[in-house]
mmCIF file of C-alpha atoms in Angstrom:
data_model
loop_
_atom_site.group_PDB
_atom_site.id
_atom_site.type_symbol
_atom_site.label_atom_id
_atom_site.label_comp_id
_atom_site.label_asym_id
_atom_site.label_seq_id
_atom_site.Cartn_x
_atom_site.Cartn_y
_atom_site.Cartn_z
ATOM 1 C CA UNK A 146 183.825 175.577 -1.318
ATOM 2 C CA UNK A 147 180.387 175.444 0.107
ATOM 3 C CA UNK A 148 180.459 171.756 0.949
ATOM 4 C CA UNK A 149 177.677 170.406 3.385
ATOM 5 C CA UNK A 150 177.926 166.860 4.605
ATOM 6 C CA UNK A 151 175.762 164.367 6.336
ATOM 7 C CA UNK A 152 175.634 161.090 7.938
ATOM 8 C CA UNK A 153 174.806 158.418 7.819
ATOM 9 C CA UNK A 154 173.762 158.435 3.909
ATOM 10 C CA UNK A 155 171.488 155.786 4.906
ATOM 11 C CA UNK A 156 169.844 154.337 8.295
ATOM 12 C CA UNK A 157 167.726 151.011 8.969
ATOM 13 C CA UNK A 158 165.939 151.215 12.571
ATOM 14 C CA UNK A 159 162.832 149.033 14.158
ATOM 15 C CA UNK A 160 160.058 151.161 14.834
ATOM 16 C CA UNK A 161 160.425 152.992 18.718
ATOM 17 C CA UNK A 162 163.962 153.504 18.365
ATOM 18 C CA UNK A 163 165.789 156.914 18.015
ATOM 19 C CA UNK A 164 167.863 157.717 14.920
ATOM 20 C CA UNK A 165 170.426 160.913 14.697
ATOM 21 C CA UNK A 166 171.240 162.472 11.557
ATOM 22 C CA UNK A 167 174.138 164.828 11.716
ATOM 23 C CA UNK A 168 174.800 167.773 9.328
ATOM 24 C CA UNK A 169 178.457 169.608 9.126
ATOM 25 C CA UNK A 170 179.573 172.375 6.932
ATOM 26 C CA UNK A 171 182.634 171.517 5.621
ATOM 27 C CA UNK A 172 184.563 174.220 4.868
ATOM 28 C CA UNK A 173 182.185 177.431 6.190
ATOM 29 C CA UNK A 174 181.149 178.715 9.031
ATOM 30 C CA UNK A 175 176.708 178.161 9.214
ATOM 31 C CA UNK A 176 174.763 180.571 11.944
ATOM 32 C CA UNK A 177 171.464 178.843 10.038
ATOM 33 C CA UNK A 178 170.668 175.158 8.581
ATOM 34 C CA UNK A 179 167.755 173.725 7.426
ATOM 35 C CA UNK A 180 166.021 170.533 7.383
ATOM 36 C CA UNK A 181 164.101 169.110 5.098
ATOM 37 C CA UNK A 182 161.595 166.349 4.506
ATOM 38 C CA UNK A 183 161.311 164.613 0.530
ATOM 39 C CA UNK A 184 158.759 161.941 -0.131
ATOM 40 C CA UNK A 185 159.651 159.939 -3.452
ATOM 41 C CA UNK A 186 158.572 161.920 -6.763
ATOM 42 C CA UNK A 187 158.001 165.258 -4.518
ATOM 43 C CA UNK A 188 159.691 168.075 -3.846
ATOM 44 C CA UNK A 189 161.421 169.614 -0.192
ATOM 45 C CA UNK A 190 159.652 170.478 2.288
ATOM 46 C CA UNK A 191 160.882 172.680 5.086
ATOM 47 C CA UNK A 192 160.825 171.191 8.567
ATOM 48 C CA UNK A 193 162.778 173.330 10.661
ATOM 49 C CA UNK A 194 165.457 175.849 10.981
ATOM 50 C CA UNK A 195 168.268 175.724 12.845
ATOM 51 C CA UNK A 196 170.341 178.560 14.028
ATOM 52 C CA UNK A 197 173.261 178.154 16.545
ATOM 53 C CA UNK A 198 173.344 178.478 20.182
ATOM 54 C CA UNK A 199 169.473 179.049 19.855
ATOM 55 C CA UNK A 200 165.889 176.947 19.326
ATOM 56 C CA UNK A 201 164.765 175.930 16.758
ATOM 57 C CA UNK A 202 161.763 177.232 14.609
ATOM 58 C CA UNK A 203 159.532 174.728 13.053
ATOM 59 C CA UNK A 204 157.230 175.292 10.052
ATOM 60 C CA UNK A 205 153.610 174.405 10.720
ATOM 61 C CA UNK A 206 152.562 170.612 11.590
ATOM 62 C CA UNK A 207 155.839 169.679 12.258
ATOM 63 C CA UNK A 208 156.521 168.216 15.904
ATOM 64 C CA UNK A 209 159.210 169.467 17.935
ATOM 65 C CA UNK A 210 158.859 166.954 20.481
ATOM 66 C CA UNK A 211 159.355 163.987 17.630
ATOM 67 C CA UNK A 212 162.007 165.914 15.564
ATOM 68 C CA UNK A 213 164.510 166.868 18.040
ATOM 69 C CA UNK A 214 167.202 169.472 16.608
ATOM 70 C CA UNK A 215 170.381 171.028 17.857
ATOM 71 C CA UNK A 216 172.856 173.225 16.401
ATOM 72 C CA UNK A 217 175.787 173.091 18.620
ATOM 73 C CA UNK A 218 178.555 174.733 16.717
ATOM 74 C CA UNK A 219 178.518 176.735 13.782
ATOM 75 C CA UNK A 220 180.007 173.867 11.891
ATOM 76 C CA UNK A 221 177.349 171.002 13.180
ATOM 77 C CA UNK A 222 173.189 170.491 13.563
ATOM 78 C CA UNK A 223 171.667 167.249 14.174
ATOM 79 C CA UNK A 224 168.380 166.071 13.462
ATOM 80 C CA UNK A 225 167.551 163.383 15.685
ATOM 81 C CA UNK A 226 163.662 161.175 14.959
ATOM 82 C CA UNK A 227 162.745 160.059 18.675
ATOM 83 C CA UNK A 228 160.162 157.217 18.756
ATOM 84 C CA UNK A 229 160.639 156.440 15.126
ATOM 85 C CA UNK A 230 157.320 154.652 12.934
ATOM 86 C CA UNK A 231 157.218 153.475 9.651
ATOM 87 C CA UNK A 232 155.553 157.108 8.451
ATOM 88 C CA UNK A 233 158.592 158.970 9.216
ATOM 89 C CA UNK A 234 160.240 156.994 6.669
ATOM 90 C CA UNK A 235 161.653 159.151 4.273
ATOM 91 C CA UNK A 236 164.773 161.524 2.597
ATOM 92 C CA UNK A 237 166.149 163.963 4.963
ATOM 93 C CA UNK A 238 167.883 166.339 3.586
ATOM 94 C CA UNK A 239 169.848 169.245 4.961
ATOM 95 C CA UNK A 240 170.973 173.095 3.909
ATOM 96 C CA UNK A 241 173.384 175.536 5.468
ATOM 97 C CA UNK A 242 173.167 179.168 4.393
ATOM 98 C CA UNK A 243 176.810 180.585 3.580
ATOM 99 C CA UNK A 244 176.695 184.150 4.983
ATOM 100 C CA UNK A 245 174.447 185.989 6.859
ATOM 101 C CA UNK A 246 170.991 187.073 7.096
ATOM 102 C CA UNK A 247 171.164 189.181 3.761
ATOM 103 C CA UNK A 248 172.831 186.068 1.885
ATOM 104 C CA UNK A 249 170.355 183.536 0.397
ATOM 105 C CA UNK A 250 171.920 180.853 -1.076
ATOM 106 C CA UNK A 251 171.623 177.699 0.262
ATOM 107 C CA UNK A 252 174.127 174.509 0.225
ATOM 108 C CA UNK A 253 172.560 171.211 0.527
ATOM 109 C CA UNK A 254 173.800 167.958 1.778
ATOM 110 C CA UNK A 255 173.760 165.166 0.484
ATOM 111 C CA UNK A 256 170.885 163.579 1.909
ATOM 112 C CA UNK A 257 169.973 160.516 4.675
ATOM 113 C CA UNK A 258 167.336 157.751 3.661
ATOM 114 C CA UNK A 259 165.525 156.582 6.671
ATOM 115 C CA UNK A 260 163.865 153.424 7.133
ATOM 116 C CA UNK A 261 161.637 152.604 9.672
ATOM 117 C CA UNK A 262 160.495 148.843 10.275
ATOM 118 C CA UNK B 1157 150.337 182.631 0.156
ATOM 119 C CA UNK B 1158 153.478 182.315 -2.165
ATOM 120 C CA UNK B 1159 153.605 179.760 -4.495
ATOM 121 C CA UNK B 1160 155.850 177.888 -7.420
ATOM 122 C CA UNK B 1161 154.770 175.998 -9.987
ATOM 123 C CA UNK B 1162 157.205 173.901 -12.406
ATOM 124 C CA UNK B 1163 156.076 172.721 -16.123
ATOM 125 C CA UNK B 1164 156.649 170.430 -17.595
ATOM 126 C CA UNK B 1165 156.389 167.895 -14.683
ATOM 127 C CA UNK B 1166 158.463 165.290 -16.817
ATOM 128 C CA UNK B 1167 160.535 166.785 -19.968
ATOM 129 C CA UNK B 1168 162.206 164.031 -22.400
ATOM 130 C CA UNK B 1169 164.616 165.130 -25.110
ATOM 131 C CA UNK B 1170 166.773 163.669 -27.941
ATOM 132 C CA UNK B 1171 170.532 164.491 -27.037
ATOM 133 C CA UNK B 1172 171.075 167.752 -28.327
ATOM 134 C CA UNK B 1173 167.579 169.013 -28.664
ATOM 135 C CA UNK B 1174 167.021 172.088 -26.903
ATOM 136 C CA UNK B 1175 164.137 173.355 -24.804
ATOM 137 C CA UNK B 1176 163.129 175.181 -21.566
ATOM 138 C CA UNK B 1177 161.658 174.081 -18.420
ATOM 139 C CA UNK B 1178 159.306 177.181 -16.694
ATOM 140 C CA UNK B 1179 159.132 178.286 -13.350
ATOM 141 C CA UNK B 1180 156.141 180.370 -12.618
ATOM 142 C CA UNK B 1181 155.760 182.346 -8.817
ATOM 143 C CA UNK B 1182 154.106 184.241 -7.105
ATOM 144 C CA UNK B 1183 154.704 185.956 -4.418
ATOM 145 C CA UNK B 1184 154.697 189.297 -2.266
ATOM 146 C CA UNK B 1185 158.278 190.734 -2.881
ATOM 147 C CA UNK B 1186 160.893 188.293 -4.445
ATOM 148 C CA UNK B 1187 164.305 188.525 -2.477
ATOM 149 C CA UNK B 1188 165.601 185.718 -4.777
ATOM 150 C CA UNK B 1189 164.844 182.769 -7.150
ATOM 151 C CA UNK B 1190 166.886 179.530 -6.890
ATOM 152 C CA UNK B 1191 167.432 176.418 -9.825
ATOM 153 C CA UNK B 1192 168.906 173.699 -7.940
ATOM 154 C CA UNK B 1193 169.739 170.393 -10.210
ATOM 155 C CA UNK B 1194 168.867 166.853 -8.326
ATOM 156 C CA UNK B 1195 170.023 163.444 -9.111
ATOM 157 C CA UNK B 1196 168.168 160.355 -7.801
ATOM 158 C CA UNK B 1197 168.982 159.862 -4.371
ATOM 159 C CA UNK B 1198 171.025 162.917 -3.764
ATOM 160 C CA UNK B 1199 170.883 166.552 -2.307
ATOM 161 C CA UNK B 1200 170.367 169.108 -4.626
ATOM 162 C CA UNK B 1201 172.987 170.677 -6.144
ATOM 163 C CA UNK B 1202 172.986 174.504 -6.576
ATOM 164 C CA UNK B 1203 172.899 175.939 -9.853
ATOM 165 C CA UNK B 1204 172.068 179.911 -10.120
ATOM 166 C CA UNK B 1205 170.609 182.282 -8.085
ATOM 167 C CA UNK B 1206 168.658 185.289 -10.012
ATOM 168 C CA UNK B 1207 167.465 188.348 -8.040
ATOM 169 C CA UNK B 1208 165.718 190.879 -10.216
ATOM 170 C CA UNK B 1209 163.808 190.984 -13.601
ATOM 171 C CA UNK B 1210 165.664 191.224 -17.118
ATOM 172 C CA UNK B 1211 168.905 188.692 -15.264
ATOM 173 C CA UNK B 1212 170.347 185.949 -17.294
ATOM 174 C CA UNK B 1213 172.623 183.652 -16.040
ATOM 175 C CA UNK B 1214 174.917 181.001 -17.778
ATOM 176 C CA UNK B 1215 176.898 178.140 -16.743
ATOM 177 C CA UNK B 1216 177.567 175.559 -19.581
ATOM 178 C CA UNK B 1217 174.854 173.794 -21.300
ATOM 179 C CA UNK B 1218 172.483 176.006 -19.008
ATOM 180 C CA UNK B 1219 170.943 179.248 -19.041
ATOM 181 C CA UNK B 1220 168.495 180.908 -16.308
ATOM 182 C CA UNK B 1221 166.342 184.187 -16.917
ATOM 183 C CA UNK B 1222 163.817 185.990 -14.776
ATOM 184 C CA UNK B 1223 160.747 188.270 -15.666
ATOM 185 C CA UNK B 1224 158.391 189.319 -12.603
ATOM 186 C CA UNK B 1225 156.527 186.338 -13.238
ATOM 187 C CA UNK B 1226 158.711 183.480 -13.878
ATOM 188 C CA UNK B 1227 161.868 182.087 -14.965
ATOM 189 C CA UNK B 1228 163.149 179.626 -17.656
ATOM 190 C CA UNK B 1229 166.073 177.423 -17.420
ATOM 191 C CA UNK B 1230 166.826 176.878 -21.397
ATOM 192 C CA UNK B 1231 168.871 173.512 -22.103
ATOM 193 C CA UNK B 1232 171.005 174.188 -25.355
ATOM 194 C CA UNK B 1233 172.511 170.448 -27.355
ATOM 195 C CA UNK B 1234 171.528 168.661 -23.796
ATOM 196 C CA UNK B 1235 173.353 164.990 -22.867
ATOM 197 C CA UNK B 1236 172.179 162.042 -21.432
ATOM 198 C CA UNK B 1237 174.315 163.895 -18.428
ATOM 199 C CA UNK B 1238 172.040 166.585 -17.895
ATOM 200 C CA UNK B 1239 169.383 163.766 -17.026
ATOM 201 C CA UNK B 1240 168.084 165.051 -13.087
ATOM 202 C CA UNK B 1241 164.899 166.797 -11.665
ATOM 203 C CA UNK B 1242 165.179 170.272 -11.743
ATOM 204 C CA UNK B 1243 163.621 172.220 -8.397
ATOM 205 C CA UNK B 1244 163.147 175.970 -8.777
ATOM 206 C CA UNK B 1245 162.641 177.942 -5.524
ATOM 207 C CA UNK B 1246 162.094 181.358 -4.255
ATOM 208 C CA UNK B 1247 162.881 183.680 -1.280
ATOM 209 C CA UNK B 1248 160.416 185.685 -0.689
ATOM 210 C CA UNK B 1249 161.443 189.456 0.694
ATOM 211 C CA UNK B 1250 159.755 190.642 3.929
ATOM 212 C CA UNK B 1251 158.749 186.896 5.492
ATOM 213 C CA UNK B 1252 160.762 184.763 8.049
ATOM 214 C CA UNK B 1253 160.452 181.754 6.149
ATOM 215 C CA UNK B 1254 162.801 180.267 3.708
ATOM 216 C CA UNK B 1255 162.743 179.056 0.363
ATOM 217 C CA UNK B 1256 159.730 177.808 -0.934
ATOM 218 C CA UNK B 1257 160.589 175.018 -3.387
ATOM 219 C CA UNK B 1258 158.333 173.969 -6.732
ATOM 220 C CA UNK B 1259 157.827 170.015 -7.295
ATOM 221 C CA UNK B 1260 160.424 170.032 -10.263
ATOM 222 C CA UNK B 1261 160.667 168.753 -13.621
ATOM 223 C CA UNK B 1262 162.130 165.556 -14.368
ATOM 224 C CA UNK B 1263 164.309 165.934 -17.228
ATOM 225 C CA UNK B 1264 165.335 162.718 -19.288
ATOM 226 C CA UNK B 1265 167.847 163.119 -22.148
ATOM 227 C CA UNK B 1266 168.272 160.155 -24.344
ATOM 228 C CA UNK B 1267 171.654 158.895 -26.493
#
C-alpha cells in the first residue's frame, strides 16, 4: 500500500514553454502532498504543500506565480513550471501524507527529471 | 531554526562490514524522525519512522535508534544491495512546516 505515482518520469522542453507534472496516490486517499525540489548530490527541499480543494502554501523564495499547483481530488496534485528556463532544471519529486493531520509519514513518488533547453 | 545534519557524507564498506551512519537534530519539540533510503534517480523510499527517545526499530539488514539528540541507522553484514543515499528527516512538533530533510550519506558497499 502507500504507492505514490508520477508522470512523466522524465520531460525535455525549450525554454518559455509550460511543463505539468502530475502526482496520484495510488491506492489512498491524500488531503496533503508535497513538492519537492533536488539538485544533483543534495538533498529535498520543500517547495510547496498541497492540500485539496484549497491553495497552496509555499515555503519561502519559492514563486507561486512560476510554480503553479493544484490539488483537484484527493487522489491527484499537479505541479505545473510556467515559463520554463534552464535554472528550473532539476528532480521534482513528490509526497502524499497517508492519514491525517496527526499522521506523519510521508510516501514519495518516484520522481520527474526536468530539462530545460 | 531546526536543523539535521548527516555524517558521514559518503560511507564505503566491504560487503558484510558493519557500521552506522548518524543523524544529529535539533530542534524545538520533535513530533517525529524519518530514514528514507534513495537510489540514483528515484524517490525516496520510506524506511522507519521513530518518535521518542530509547526507540529501536528493525527491518532486515537495518536498524534505527533515537536519543534526544540524534539517531543511528546501524548496517549489520551490508550488500552491494544496500548501496543508496540515506536522507534522515524530522517533524518538528508545534510548526506548520513539514519535514526538514538532512543532505544524506551516500553509502557504497563493495563485492
Amino acid at each position: 500500500g502507500a504507492v505514490v505515482s508520477q508522470h512523466p518520469s522524465w520531460v525535455i522542453c525549450k525554454s518559455g514553454t509550460s511543463v505539468k507534472i502530475e502526482c496520484r496516490s495510488l491506492d489512498f486517499q491524500a488531503t496533503t502532498m508535497f513538492w519537492y525540489r533536488q539538485f544533483p548530490k543534495q538533498s529535498l527541499m520543500l517547495m510547496a504543500t498541497s492540500n485539496e480543494g484549497s491553495k497552496a502554501t509555499y515555503e519561502q523564495g519559492v514563486e507561486k506565480d512560476k510554480f503553479l499547483i493544484n490539488h483537484a481530488s484527493l487522489t491527484l496534485s499537479t505541479l505545473t513550471v510556467t515559463s520554463a528556463h534552464p535554472e528550473d532544471s532539476s528532480f521534482y519529486i513528490c509526497s502524499a501524507r497517508v492519514g491525517g493531520p496527526s499522521y506523519n509519514e510521508q510516501f514519495f513518488g518516484p520522481g520527474t527529471r526536468l530539462t530545460v533547453l | 531554526e531546526d536543523q539535521v545534519t548527516q555524517s558521514p557524507e559518503a560511507l564505503r564498506l566491504q560487503e558484510g562490514e558493519s557500521s552506522s551512519l548518524n543523524c544529529s537534530y535539533t530542534v524545538s519539540g520533535l513530533r517525529g524522525l524519518f530514514w528514507y533510503r534513495q537510489d540514483p534517480g528515484k524517490g525516496p523510499e520510506f524506511l522507519f519512522t521513530l518518535y521518542s527517545a530509547g526507540e529501536e526499530k528493525e527491518k532486515e539488514r537495518l536498524k534505527a535508534t533515537l536519543t534526544k539528540k540524534e539517531s543511528f541507522l546501524h548496517i549489520t553484514a551490508p550488500k552491494p544491495e544496500d548501496s543508496a543515499t540515506y536522507l534522515c528527516a524530522v517533524h518538528p512538533s508545534g510548526s506548520a512546516r513539514q519535514l526538514t530533510f538532512g543532505s544524506g550519506t551516500q553509502l557504497t558497499v563493495l563485492p
